[in-house]
PDB file of C-alpha atoms in Angstrom:
ATOM      1  CA  GLY B 565       5.116 -35.851  23.763  1.00  0.00           C
ATOM      2  CA  SER B 566       6.216 -32.545  22.341  1.00  0.00           C
ATOM      3  CA  LEU B 567       4.123 -29.497  21.653  1.00  0.00           C
ATOM      4  CA  PRO B 568       3.351 -28.703  17.997  1.00  0.00           C
ATOM      5  CA  THR B 569       5.452 -25.975  16.397  1.00  0.00           C
ATOM      6  CA  ALA B 570       3.687 -22.912  15.025  1.00  0.00           C
ATOM      7  CA  ALA B 571       3.501 -22.741  11.256  1.00  0.00           C
ATOM      8  CA  LYS B 572       6.174 -20.612   9.594  1.00  0.00           C
ATOM      9  CA  GLY B 573       5.591 -18.340   6.646  1.00  0.00           C
ATOM     10  CA  TRP B 574       2.958 -15.787   5.696  1.00  0.00           C
ATOM     11  CA  VAL B 575      -0.248 -15.798   7.772  1.00  0.00           C
ATOM     12  CA  LYS B 576      -3.396 -14.192   6.341  1.00  0.00           C
ATOM     13  CA  LEU B 577      -4.663 -11.529   8.764  1.00  0.00           C
ATOM     14  CA  GLU B 578      -7.281  -9.506   6.898  1.00  0.00           C
ATOM     15  CA  THR B 579      -9.015  -9.379   3.524  1.00  0.00           C
ATOM     16  CA  VAL B 580     -11.018  -6.395   2.292  1.00  0.00           C
ATOM     17  CA  ALA B 581     -13.052  -6.552  -0.916  1.00  0.00           C
ATOM     18  CA  ALA B 582     -13.570  -3.163  -2.563  1.00  0.00           C
ATOM     19  CA  SER B 583     -17.045  -2.490  -3.907  1.00  0.00           C
ATOM     20  CA  THR B 584     -17.349   1.082  -5.173  1.00  0.00           C
ATOM     21  CA  SER B 585     -15.385   2.123  -2.090  1.00  0.00           C
ATOM     22  CA  ALA B 586     -14.187   5.699  -1.594  1.00  0.00           C
ATOM     23  CA  THR B 587     -11.317   4.221   0.441  1.00  0.00           C
ATOM     24  CA  VAL B 588     -10.085   0.769   1.342  1.00  0.00           C
ATOM     25  CA  ASP B 589      -8.982   0.805   4.969  1.00  0.00           C
ATOM     26  CA  MET B 590      -6.939  -2.050   6.399  1.00  0.00           C
ATOM     27  CA  GLU B 591      -6.874  -1.764  10.199  1.00  0.00           C
ATOM     28  CA  THR B 592      -6.829  -5.314  11.558  1.00  0.00           C
ATOM     29  CA  GLY B 593      -3.659  -7.169  12.463  1.00  0.00           C
ATOM     30  CA  PHE B 594      -0.947  -4.504  12.606  1.00  0.00           C
ATOM     31  CA  ASP B 595       0.900  -5.047  15.903  1.00  0.00           C
ATOM     32  CA  SER B 596       4.112  -6.551  17.279  1.00  0.00           C
ATOM     33  CA  THR B 597       3.075 -10.170  16.553  1.00  0.00           C
ATOM     34  CA  TYR B 598       4.999 -10.274  13.267  1.00  0.00           C
ATOM     35  CA  ASP B 599       8.380  -8.912  12.153  1.00  0.00           C
ATOM     36  CA  GLN B 600       7.191  -8.134   8.638  1.00  0.00           C
ATOM     37  CA  TYR B 601       3.864  -7.525   6.940  1.00  0.00           C
ATOM     38  CA  MET B 602       2.849  -7.870   3.296  1.00  0.00           C
ATOM     39  CA  ILE B 603      -0.171  -6.496   1.471  1.00  0.00           C
ATOM     40  CA  LYS B 604      -1.340  -8.045  -1.812  1.00  0.00           C
ATOM     41  CA  VAL B 605      -3.761  -6.084  -3.970  1.00  0.00           C
ATOM     42  CA  THR B 606      -5.315  -8.029  -6.840  1.00  0.00           C
ATOM     43  CA  GLY B 607      -7.868  -7.093  -9.490  1.00  0.00           C
ATOM     44  CA  ALA B 608      -8.242  -3.476  -8.378  1.00  0.00           C
ATOM     45  CA  LEU B 609     -10.261  -1.349 -10.775  1.00  0.00           C
ATOM     46  CA  PRO B 610     -11.117   2.351 -10.391  1.00  0.00           C
ATOM     47  CA  VAL B 611     -14.564   3.779 -11.151  1.00  0.00           C
ATOM     48  CA  SER B 612     -13.027   6.773 -12.967  1.00  0.00           C
ATOM     49  CA  ASP B 613     -10.641   6.591 -15.945  1.00  0.00           C
ATOM     50  CA  GLY B 614      -7.127   8.073 -15.862  1.00  0.00           C
ATOM     51  CA  VAL B 615      -6.704   8.261 -12.069  1.00  0.00           C
ATOM     52  CA  TYR B 616      -3.784   7.703  -9.697  1.00  0.00           C
ATOM     53  CA  VAL B 617      -3.461   5.263  -6.784  1.00  0.00           C
ATOM     54  CA  TYR B 618      -2.924   7.124  -3.487  1.00  0.00           C
ATOM     55  CA  GLY B 619      -2.680   6.063   0.123  1.00  0.00           C
ATOM     56  CA  ARG B 620      -2.097   7.063   3.709  1.00  0.00           C
ATOM     57  CA  LEU B 621      -0.764   5.355   6.814  1.00  0.00           C
ATOM     58  CA  LYS B 622      -2.575   5.213  10.163  1.00  0.00           C
ATOM     59  CA  THR B 623      -0.913   5.722  13.505  1.00  0.00           C
ATOM     60  CA  ASN B 624      -3.506   7.204  15.875  1.00  0.00           C
ATOM     61  CA  ALA B 625      -5.565   8.275  12.821  1.00  0.00           C
ATOM     62  CA  PHE B 626      -5.040   8.260   9.061  1.00  0.00           C
ATOM     63  CA  GLN B 627      -2.295  10.817   8.640  1.00  0.00           C
ATOM     64  CA  THR B 628      -3.213  13.672   6.280  1.00  0.00           C
ATOM     65  CA  GLY B 629      -0.512  16.228   7.081  1.00  0.00           C
ATOM     66  CA  ALA B 630       2.343  17.106   4.725  1.00  0.00           C
ATOM     67  CA  ASP B 631       4.518  14.395   6.294  1.00  0.00           C
ATOM     68  CA  TYR B 632       5.032  11.853   3.497  1.00  0.00           C
ATOM     69  CA  ALA B 633       8.083  11.343   1.332  1.00  0.00           C
ATOM     70  CA  TYR B 634       7.936   8.983  -1.634  1.00  0.00           C
ATOM     71  CA  THR B 635       9.952   7.857  -4.608  1.00  0.00           C
ATOM     72  CA  ARG B 636       8.546   5.801  -7.455  1.00  0.00           C
ATOM     73  CA  ARG B 637       9.875   4.547 -10.761  1.00  0.00           C
ATOM     74  CA  ILE B 638       7.757   3.783 -13.798  1.00  0.00           C
ATOM     75  CA  TYR B 639      10.092   2.263 -16.360  1.00  0.00           C
ATOM     76  CA  ASP B 640      13.008   4.738 -16.454  1.00  0.00           C
ATOM     77  CA  ALA B 641      11.182   7.760 -15.042  1.00  0.00           C
ATOM     78  CA  TRP B 642      11.687   8.560 -11.368  1.00  0.00           C
ATOM     79  CA  THR B 643       9.287  10.751  -9.380  1.00  0.00           C
ATOM     80  CA  SER B 644      10.047  11.926  -5.858  1.00  0.00           C
ATOM     81  CA  SER B 645       8.232  14.103  -3.396  1.00  0.00           C
ATOM     82  CA  THR B 646       8.679  15.321   0.145  1.00  0.00           C
ATOM     83  CA  GLY B 647       6.148  17.204   2.229  1.00  0.00           C
ATOM     84  CA  ALA B 648       3.296  15.336   0.526  1.00  0.00           C
ATOM     85  CA  THR B 649      -0.108  14.736   2.145  1.00  0.00           C
ATOM     86  CA  LYS B 650      -0.283  11.167   0.790  1.00  0.00           C
ATOM     87  CA  PHE B 651       1.827   8.623  -1.049  1.00  0.00           C
ATOM     88  CA  GLU B 652       1.377   8.206  -4.799  1.00  0.00           C
ATOM     89  CA  MET B 653       2.081   4.800  -6.358  1.00  0.00           C
ATOM     90  CA  SER B 654       1.048   4.815 -10.029  1.00  0.00           C
ATOM     91  CA  GLY B 655       0.699   6.679 -13.260  1.00  0.00           C
ATOM     92  CA  THR B 656      -2.788   7.086 -14.736  1.00  0.00           C
ATOM     93  CA  VAL B 657      -4.852   3.903 -14.320  1.00  0.00           C
ATOM     94  CA  GLY B 658      -7.568   2.916 -16.770  1.00  0.00           C
ATOM     95  CA  ASN B 659     -11.028   1.740 -15.741  1.00  0.00           C
ATOM     96  CA  ASP B 660     -11.849  -0.638 -18.584  1.00  0.00           C
ATOM     97  CA  ALA B 661     -12.530  -4.205 -17.389  1.00  0.00           C
ATOM     98  CA  SER B 662      -9.185  -5.268 -18.915  1.00  0.00           C
ATOM     99  CA  GLU B 663      -7.240  -2.495 -17.124  1.00  0.00           C
ATOM    100  CA  GLY B 664      -6.783  -1.640 -13.425  1.00  0.00           C
ATOM    101  CA  TRP B 665      -3.932  -2.332 -11.000  1.00  0.00           C
ATOM    102  CA  GLY B 666      -2.394  -4.693  -8.491  1.00  0.00           C
ATOM    103  CA  CYS B 667       0.587  -4.569  -6.136  1.00  0.00           C
ATOM    104  CA  THR B 668       2.611  -6.176  -3.396  1.00  0.00           C
ATOM    105  CA  MET B 669       3.814  -4.063  -0.461  1.00  0.00           C
ATOM    106  CA  TRP B 670       6.111  -4.843   2.463  1.00  0.00           C
ATOM    107  CA  LEU B 671       6.203  -3.160   5.882  1.00  0.00           C
ATOM    108  CA  ASP B 672       8.751  -3.759   8.649  1.00  0.00           C
ATOM    109  CA  ASP B 673       8.767  -2.971  12.356  1.00  0.00           C
ATOM    110  CA  VAL B 674       5.245  -1.484  12.411  1.00  0.00           C
ATOM    111  CA  SER B 675       5.066  -1.327  16.222  1.00  0.00           C
ATOM    112  CA  SER B 676       8.319   0.631  16.644  1.00  0.00           C
ATOM    113  CA  THR B 677       7.970   3.977  18.377  1.00  0.00           C
ATOM    114  CA  THR B 678      11.508   5.123  17.525  1.00  0.00           C
ATOM    115  CA  ARG B 679      11.564   4.917  13.703  1.00  0.00           C
ATOM    116  CA  ASN B 680       9.668   6.493  10.820  1.00  0.00           C
ATOM    117  CA  LYS B 681       7.287   4.094   9.058  1.00  0.00           C
ATOM    118  CA  VAL B 682       8.688   2.974   5.684  1.00  0.00           C
ATOM    119  CA  VAL B 683       6.918   0.876   3.045  1.00  0.00           C
ATOM    120  CA  TRP B 684       8.220  -0.461  -0.265  1.00  0.00           C
ATOM    121  CA  TYR B 685       6.228  -1.920  -3.152  1.00  0.00           C
ATOM    122  CA  VAL B 686       6.059  -3.252  -6.688  1.00  0.00           C
ATOM    123  CA  MET B 687       2.959  -2.893  -8.832  1.00  0.00           C
ATOM    124  CA  THR B 688       1.551  -3.253 -12.299  1.00  0.00           C
ATOM    125  CA  PHE B 689      -1.148  -1.071 -13.766  1.00  0.00           C
ATOM    126  CA  SER B 690      -2.831  -0.586 -17.118  1.00  0.00           C
ATOM    127  CA  SER B 691      -3.217   2.949 -18.378  1.00  0.00           C
ATOM    128  CA  THR B 692      -6.176   4.434 -20.206  1.00  0.00           C
ATOM    129  CA  ASP B 693      -4.993   3.059 -23.576  1.00  0.00           C
ATOM    130  CA  GLY B 694      -4.505  -0.463 -22.187  1.00  0.00           C
ATOM    131  CA  SER B 695      -0.701  -0.243 -22.021  1.00  0.00           C
ATOM    132  CA  THR B 696       0.735  -2.114 -19.035  1.00  0.00           C
ATOM    133  CA  PHE B 697       3.315  -0.481 -16.784  1.00  0.00           C
ATOM    134  CA  HIS B 698       5.477  -1.602 -13.878  1.00  0.00           C
ATOM    135  CA  SER B 699       5.983   0.733 -10.929  1.00  0.00           C
ATOM    136  CA  GLN B 700       8.198   0.287  -7.919  1.00  0.00           C
ATOM    137  CA  GLY B 701       8.983   2.576  -5.047  1.00  0.00           C
ATOM    138  CA  SER B 702       8.917   3.356  -1.403  1.00  0.00           C
ATOM    139  CA  PHE B 703       7.341   5.889   0.877  1.00  0.00           C
ATOM    140  CA  ALA B 704       7.730   7.002   4.456  1.00  0.00           C
ATOM    141  CA  TYR B 705       5.605   8.788   7.011  1.00  0.00           C
ATOM    142  CA  THR B 706       7.927  11.268   8.714  1.00  0.00           C
ATOM    143  CA  GLY B 707       5.440  13.092  10.963  1.00  0.00           C
ATOM    144  CA  GLY B 708       6.107  10.927  14.015  1.00  0.00           C
ATOM    145  CA  GLN B 709       7.256   7.518  15.131  1.00  0.00           C
ATOM    146  CA  GLU B 710       4.026   6.169  16.604  1.00  0.00           C
ATOM    147  CA  ALA B 711       3.151   2.523  15.977  1.00  0.00           C
ATOM    148  CA  LEU B 712       1.467   1.862  12.634  1.00  0.00           C
ATOM    149  CA  THR B 713      -2.103   0.606  12.991  1.00  0.00           C
ATOM    150  CA  GLY B 714      -3.451   0.753   9.440  1.00  0.00           C
ATOM    151  CA  ILE B 715      -3.143   1.695   5.810  1.00  0.00           C
ATOM    152  CA  GLN B 716      -5.639   3.345   3.477  1.00  0.00           C
ATOM    153  CA  PHE B 717      -5.872   3.204  -0.334  1.00  0.00           C
ATOM    154  CA  TYR B 718      -7.866   5.569  -2.527  1.00  0.00           C
ATOM    155  CA  MET B 719      -7.959   6.960  -6.061  1.00  0.00           C
ATOM    156  CA  SER B 720      -7.158  10.563  -7.015  1.00  0.00           C
ATOM    157  CA  THR B 721     -10.761  10.911  -8.230  1.00  0.00           C
ATOM    158  CA  GLY B 722     -13.727   8.630  -7.742  1.00  0.00           C
ATOM    159  CA  SER B 723     -13.873   5.303  -5.961  1.00  0.00           C
ATOM    160  CA  ILE B 724     -12.326   1.852  -6.137  1.00  0.00           C
ATOM    161  CA  LEU B 725     -14.883  -0.205  -8.039  1.00  0.00           C
ATOM    162  CA  SER B 726     -13.451  -3.619  -7.182  1.00  0.00           C
ATOM    163  CA  GLY B 727     -10.369  -5.440  -5.968  1.00  0.00           C
ATOM    164  CA  THR B 728      -9.121  -7.667  -3.179  1.00  0.00           C
ATOM    165  CA  PHE B 729      -6.766  -6.276  -0.541  1.00  0.00           C
ATOM    166  CA  THR B 730      -5.116  -8.873   1.716  1.00  0.00           C
ATOM    167  CA  LEU B 731      -2.801  -8.339   4.688  1.00  0.00           C
ATOM    168  CA  TYR B 732      -0.333 -11.035   5.750  1.00  0.00           C
ATOM    169  CA  GLY B 733       2.085 -11.271   8.663  1.00  0.00           C
ATOM    170  CA  LEU B 734       5.357 -13.200   8.460  1.00  0.00           C
ATOM    171  CA  ALA B 735       5.499 -15.684  11.329  1.00  0.00           C
ATOM    172  CA  LYS B 736       8.500 -15.223  13.631  1.00  0.00           C
TER     173      LYS B 736
END
């Protein structure tokens, strides 16, 4: 007989449920097993009203130096930054039960030690007046080429009240 073939497609690696969390840290599953990783954030709601979605990447620790570059587009408005201490993904997010945010992110070659870590994403968020916006962008950590071992999400003020954060790896 023949050996079974490994399943192809996205494999769930980690799920974190936010519950009035200052940060959501995803640190399980980033290695050389997969060529590409995807993070799905669903039903995220901040505690505070009118806040931004921020994040940081982890190599040997969550990187807080001025080593991030990001570009994001919300409708026709582009925002770019270099020398930032975090990446910024959204405009102001509302905290009403009908508001909040969600996104899909993709990461390639996380175990490389010769390239900067680059992430790209698409997201939707509802602002403080309930208007829904689409944001897309990318960010890079340029402070070193160490292997990526995690990602952290947080709000500009306050905590993440709720939301599901799921990491997937794309089977080779």
